[in-house]
Amino acid sequence: VTLSERSLDAVADYIKSGKVRRIVVMTGAGISTAAGIPDFRSPETGLYANLAKLNLPEPEAVFDLNFFKTNPKPFYVLAKDLYPGNFHPTISHVFIRMLSTKGLLHQLYTQNIDCLERAAGIPSELIVEAHGSFANQRCIDCKTAFPHDLMREHISRAEVPRCTRPNCKGLVKPDIVFFHEALPSLFYDRIHMADTADLALVMGTSLQVHPFASLPEQVPTHVPRVLFNLERVGSLGSHADDVLVLGDCDTGVRKLADALGWREELEAEWRQ
Ligand code: OAD
């Protein structure tokens, strides 16, 4: 038994003790790679390593508002591959849903734009989509909403949609937070929920993008933070009660579910 597995048992005992009432979960692209959606920064498989064919000045330009205004096409090439509807929630998503059905989920903060949290059935009032999502889209000039069915058609053909308002013709962009754009106000309204957590789970994120990357710092020092990730990230591991579960997050989550006696329920809910 490794140290992290012993510690994971301790986390399970803490949850089972009934002392845990407010779990905050912070997620990134790593929880969706098992669904077939690439993450951004993994060296071989990440999107940023595979954007060379789009001739970008740098990979991040695909999410850069100024670049988008001059050349929106690369974003729409990428959007075709990322667009929700073709993917199914992972074990990690279903585990988070189980936390909510058991009344333990205080807040989920996600950086993901794939809408798999909603697809997994996590109540929307518990989700903060910190980087927005593909759920809505609008003109970047006049802000007029653009119809969903038209958006789906454009994205399936990797075509750039234009505003439908007469005489506008502005570029249409999903409500995804690009670099140089503010995060949704909900992120700031709910940031304090992390202060009152009695357990934090950080899953599948490199914690490279601020302000999201500072969320784990909102958690009080005496509150255990558990990292489920391929690699160690941010300041996770620097607090006495931090637990590092390094490896793929579905495997880590299954181990925690085993320790909690929730494994059968988890697998059954995932298969549905
Ligand atoms: P990254 O690609 O930066 O990081 C993903 C993290 O998950 C890395 O640390 C991987 O090692 C880890 N990982 C990958 N697969 C995993 C698995 N199966 N199990 C466990 N860990 C795994 O993705 P994010 O941190 O989400 O912005 O990136 C943050 C933001 O940067 C994104 O929201 C995106 C991007 O610019 C927008 O979309 C606007």
Coordinates of C-alpha atoms and ligand atoms in Angstrom, one line a residue:
V1 CA 0.0 0.0 0.0
T2 CA 1.5 3.3 -1.0
L3 CA 1.3 6.4 1.1
S4 CA -1.3 8.0 -1.1
E5 CA -3.5 4.9 -0.9
R6 CA -3.3 4.9 2.9
S7 CA -4.1 8.6 2.8
L8 CA -7.0 7.9 0.5
D9 CA -8.4 5.5 3.1
A10 CA -8.1 8.4 5.6
V11 CA -10.0 10.7 3.2
A12 CA -12.7 8.0 2.9
D13 CA -12.9 7.6 6.7
Y14 CA -13.2 11.4 7.1
I15 CA -16.1 11.4 4.6
K16 CA -17.8 8.4 6.3
S17 CA -17.4 10.0 9.7
G18 CA -20.2 12.4 8.8
K19 CA -17.9 15.4 9.5
V20 CA -17.7 16.3 5.8
R21 CA -20.7 18.3 4.6
R22 CA -19.2 20.7 2.1
I23 CA -17.0 19.2 -0.6
V24 CA -15.7 21.6 -3.3
V25 CA -14.4 20.1 -6.5
M26 CA -12.2 21.9 -9.0
T27 CA -11.8 20.3 -12.4
G28 CA -10.0 20.7 -15.7
A29 CA -9.6 19.0 -19.1
G30 CA -8.0 15.9 -17.5
I31 CA -11.4 14.6 -16.3
S32 CA -12.7 14.5 -19.9
T33 CA -9.7 12.8 -21.7
A34 CA -11.2 9.4 -20.9
A35 CA -14.3 10.6 -22.8
G36 CA -12.2 11.1 -25.9
I37 CA -11.7 14.9 -25.6
P38 CA -8.0 15.9 -25.7
D39 CA -6.7 18.2 -22.9
F40 CA -4.7 21.3 -23.7
R41 CA -1.2 20.9 -22.4
S42 CA -0.3 17.2 -22.3
P43 CA 2.9 17.0 -24.3
E44 CA 1.9 14.5 -27.1
T45 CA -1.9 14.3 -27.0
G46 CA -2.8 17.9 -25.9
L47 CA -4.6 20.3 -28.3
Y48 CA -1.9 22.8 -28.0
A49 CA 0.7 20.3 -29.3
N50 CA -1.6 19.4 -32.2
L51 CA -2.5 22.9 -33.5
A52 CA 0.5 23.2 -35.8
K53 CA -1.6 22.5 -38.8
L54 CA -3.6 25.7 -38.1
N55 CA -0.6 28.0 -38.6
L56 CA -1.1 29.9 -35.3
P57 CA 1.4 32.4 -34.0
E58 CA 1.2 30.3 -30.8
P59 CA -1.3 27.6 -29.8
E60 CA -3.1 29.7 -27.2
A61 CA -4.0 32.1 -30.0
V62 CA -6.9 29.9 -30.8
F63 CA -8.6 31.2 -27.6
D64 CA -7.3 34.8 -28.0
L65 CA -10.0 37.4 -28.6
N66 CA -7.7 39.7 -30.6
F67 CA -6.6 36.9 -32.8
F68 CA -10.1 35.6 -33.2
K69 CA -11.2 39.1 -34.5
T70 CA -8.7 38.9 -37.3
N71 CA -8.9 35.1 -37.9
P72 CA -11.8 33.2 -36.4
K73 CA -11.3 30.1 -38.6
P74 CA -8.8 28.2 -36.4
F75 CA -11.2 28.4 -33.5
Y76 CA -14.0 26.9 -35.6
V77 CA -11.8 24.1 -36.9
L78 CA -11.1 23.3 -33.2
A79 CA -14.7 23.7 -32.1
K80 CA -15.8 21.0 -34.6
D81 CA -13.7 18.5 -32.6
L82 CA -14.7 19.8 -29.1
Y83 CA -18.4 20.4 -29.7
P84 CA -20.6 18.8 -27.1
G85 CA -23.1 16.1 -28.1
N86 CA -20.7 13.4 -29.2
F87 CA -19.2 12.6 -25.8
H88 CA -20.3 10.8 -22.6
P89 CA -19.5 11.6 -19.0
T90 CA -16.6 9.7 -17.4
I91 CA -16.4 7.9 -14.1
S92 CA -15.0 11.1 -12.6
H93 CA -18.0 13.1 -13.7
V94 CA -20.4 10.4 -12.3
F95 CA -18.5 10.4 -9.0
I96 CA -19.1 14.2 -8.7
R97 CA -22.7 13.6 -9.5
M98 CA -22.8 11.0 -6.7
L99 CA -21.4 13.6 -4.3
S100 CA -24.3 15.8 -5.2
T101 CA -27.0 13.1 -4.8
K102 CA -25.5 12.4 -1.3
G103 CA -25.8 16.0 -0.4
L104 CA -22.1 16.5 -0.1
L105 CA -21.3 18.7 -3.1
H106 CA -20.9 22.3 -2.0
Q107 CA -19.7 23.6 -5.3
L108 CA -18.1 22.4 -8.5
Y109 CA -15.8 24.8 -10.3
T110 CA -14.9 23.5 -13.8
Q111 CA -12.7 25.0 -16.5
N112 CA -14.2 22.6 -19.0
I113 CA -16.3 23.8 -21.9
D114 CA -17.6 20.4 -22.9
C115 CA -20.8 20.5 -20.8
L116 CA -20.2 17.0 -19.5
E117 CA -20.9 18.1 -16.0
R118 CA -24.5 18.9 -17.0
A119 CA -24.7 15.8 -19.1
A120 CA -23.7 13.8 -16.0
G121 CA -26.7 15.2 -14.2
I122 CA -24.9 17.5 -11.7
P123 CA -27.5 20.1 -10.7
S124 CA -26.7 23.3 -12.6
E125 CA -26.9 25.5 -9.4
L126 CA -23.9 23.6 -8.1
I127 CA -21.8 24.1 -11.2
V128 CA -19.6 27.1 -11.9
E129 CA -18.4 27.0 -15.5
A130 CA -15.5 29.3 -14.9
H131 CA -14.5 29.4 -18.6
G132 CA -18.0 29.4 -20.0
S133 CA -19.3 26.7 -22.3
F134 CA -20.7 26.0 -25.7
A135 CA -24.3 26.2 -24.3
N136 CA -24.9 29.7 -25.7
Q137 CA -23.3 32.0 -28.3
R138 CA -23.6 35.6 -29.4
C139 CA -22.3 38.3 -31.7
I140 CA -19.1 39.8 -30.3
D141 CA -20.1 43.3 -31.6
C142 CA -23.9 43.8 -30.9
K143 CA -24.2 40.8 -28.4
T144 CA -27.3 39.5 -30.1
A145 CA -27.8 35.8 -29.3
F146 CA -27.3 33.4 -32.2
P147 CA -29.7 30.4 -32.6
H148 CA -28.5 27.0 -31.3
D149 CA -29.5 24.9 -34.3
L150 CA -27.7 27.3 -36.7
M151 CA -24.6 27.1 -34.5
R152 CA -24.6 23.3 -34.6
E153 CA -24.8 23.4 -38.4
H154 CA -21.9 25.9 -38.7
I155 CA -19.7 24.0 -36.3
S156 CA -20.3 20.7 -38.0
R157 CA -19.0 22.3 -41.2
A158 CA -16.2 24.3 -39.3
E159 CA -17.8 27.4 -40.8
V160 CA -17.6 30.8 -39.1
P161 CA -21.1 32.0 -38.1
R162 CA -22.0 35.7 -38.6
C163 CA -24.6 37.8 -36.7
T164 CA -28.1 37.4 -38.1
R165 CA -29.1 41.0 -37.2
P166 CA -29.6 43.2 -40.3
N167 CA -26.5 45.3 -41.1
C168 CA -24.4 43.8 -38.3
K169 CA -22.6 40.7 -39.6
G170 CA -20.4 40.6 -36.5
L171 CA -18.5 37.4 -35.7
V172 CA -20.4 35.0 -33.5
K173 CA -18.6 33.3 -30.7
P174 CA -19.7 30.8 -28.1
D175 CA -19.8 32.1 -24.5
I176 CA -16.4 30.6 -23.8
V177 CA -14.0 32.7 -21.9
F178 CA -11.1 33.7 -24.2
F179 CA -7.8 35.2 -23.1
H180 CA -8.3 38.9 -22.5
E181 CA -11.9 38.3 -21.4
A182 CA -13.4 38.4 -18.0
L183 CA -14.6 35.3 -16.3
P184 CA -18.4 35.0 -15.7
S185 CA -19.5 37.0 -12.7
L186 CA -20.8 33.7 -11.2
F187 CA -17.2 32.7 -10.7
Y188 CA -16.6 35.7 -8.4
D189 CA -20.0 35.4 -6.8
R190 CA -19.2 31.8 -5.8
I191 CA -15.4 32.1 -5.1
H192 CA -16.1 32.3 -1.3
M193 CA -17.7 28.9 -1.3
A194 CA -14.2 27.5 -1.3
D195 CA -13.5 29.2 2.0
T196 CA -16.1 27.1 3.8
A197 CA -15.2 23.8 2.3
D198 CA -14.4 20.9 4.6
L199 CA -12.8 18.9 1.8
A200 CA -11.4 19.9 -1.6
L201 CA -10.9 17.6 -4.6
V202 CA -8.7 19.0 -7.5
M203 CA -9.0 16.8 -10.6
G204 CA -7.4 16.8 -14.1
T205 CA -6.0 20.3 -14.3
S206 CA -2.5 21.7 -14.8
L207 CA -3.5 24.9 -12.8
Q208 CA -1.7 27.0 -15.3
V209 CA -4.5 29.5 -16.0
H210 CA -5.4 32.3 -13.6
P211 CA -7.6 33.2 -11.8
F212 CA -8.9 29.6 -11.7
A213 CA -5.4 28.4 -10.7
S214 CA -5.6 30.2 -7.4
L215 CA -8.9 28.6 -6.3
P216 CA -7.1 25.8 -4.3
E217 CA -5.4 28.6 -2.3
Q218 CA -8.9 29.7 -1.2
V219 CA -9.3 26.5 0.8
P220 CA -8.3 27.0 4.4
T221 CA -4.9 25.5 5.2
H222 CA -6.2 22.9 7.7
V223 CA -8.7 21.5 5.2
P224 CA -7.6 18.4 3.3
R225 CA -7.1 18.9 -0.5
V226 CA -6.9 15.8 -2.6
L227 CA -5.3 15.9 -6.1
F228 CA -6.3 13.4 -8.7
N229 CA -4.0 14.1 -11.6
L230 CA -1.3 12.6 -13.8
E231 CA 1.2 15.0 -12.4
R232 CA 1.7 17.2 -9.3
V233 CA 0.4 20.7 -9.9
G234 CA 0.2 24.1 -8.2
S235 CA 0.8 24.1 -4.5
L236 CA -0.9 20.7 -4.0
G237 CA 1.2 18.6 -1.7
S238 CA 2.5 21.6 0.3
H239 CA -0.1 21.4 3.1
A240 CA 0.2 18.8 5.8
D241 CA -3.2 17.3 5.0
D242 CA -2.9 17.4 1.2
V243 CA -3.2 14.0 -0.5
L244 CA -1.7 13.3 -3.9
V245 CA -3.3 10.6 -6.0
L246 CA -1.1 10.6 -9.0
G247 CA -2.3 8.7 -12.1
D248 CA -5.4 8.8 -14.2
C249 CA -8.3 10.3 -12.3
D250 CA -10.8 7.6 -13.1
T251 CA -8.5 5.1 -11.4
G252 CA -8.0 7.3 -8.4
V253 CA -11.7 8.0 -8.1
R254 CA -12.5 4.2 -8.3
K255 CA -10.0 3.7 -5.4
L256 CA -11.8 6.3 -3.3
A257 CA -15.2 4.8 -4.2
D258 CA -13.9 1.4 -3.1
A259 CA -12.7 2.8 0.2
L260 CA -16.1 4.5 0.7
G261 CA -18.1 1.4 -0.2
W262 CA -19.6 3.3 -3.2
R263 CA -17.9 1.4 -6.0
E264 CA -20.9 -0.7 -7.1
E265 CA -23.2 2.2 -7.1
L266 CA -20.7 4.3 -9.1
E267 CA -20.2 1.7 -11.8
A268 CA -24.0 1.1 -12.1
E269 CA -24.7 4.8 -12.4
W270 CA -21.9 5.2 -15.0
R271 CA -23.2 2.3 -17.1
Q272 CA -26.7 3.8 -17.3
Ligands
OAD1 P1 -4.5 21.3 -19.2 O1 -4.4 20.5 -20.5 O2 -3.6 22.5 -19.0 O3 -4.2 20.3 -18.0 C1 -4.7 19.0 -17.9 C2 -4.1 18.3 -16.7 O4 -4.8 17.0 -16.6 C3 -2.6 18.0 -16.9 O5 -2.0 18.2 -15.6 C4 -2.6 16.5 -17.2 O6 -1.4 15.9 -16.8 C5 -3.8 16.0 -16.5 N1 -4.5 14.8 -17.1 C6 -4.7 14.6 -18.4 N2 -5.4 13.4 -18.5 C7 -5.6 13.0 -17.3 C8 -6.3 11.8 -16.7 N3 -6.9 10.9 -17.5 N4 -6.3 11.7 -15.4 C9 -5.7 12.6 -14.6 N5 -5.1 13.7 -15.0 C10 -5.0 13.9 -16.4 O7 -6.0 21.6 -19.0 P2 -6.7 22.6 -18.0 O8 -6.0 22.7 -16.7 O9 -8.1 22.3 -17.9 O10 -9.2 27.5 -21.5 O11 -6.5 24.0 -18.8 C11 -7.0 25.2 -18.3 C12 -7.5 26.1 -19.4 O12 -6.5 26.3 -20.4 C13 -8.6 25.5 -20.2 O13 -9.9 25.8 -19.6 C14 -8.5 26.2 -21.5 C15 -7.0 26.3 -21.7 O14 -6.6 27.5 -22.3 C16 -10.3 27.6 -22.3 O15 -10.8 26.7 -22.8 C17 -10.8 29.0 -22.4

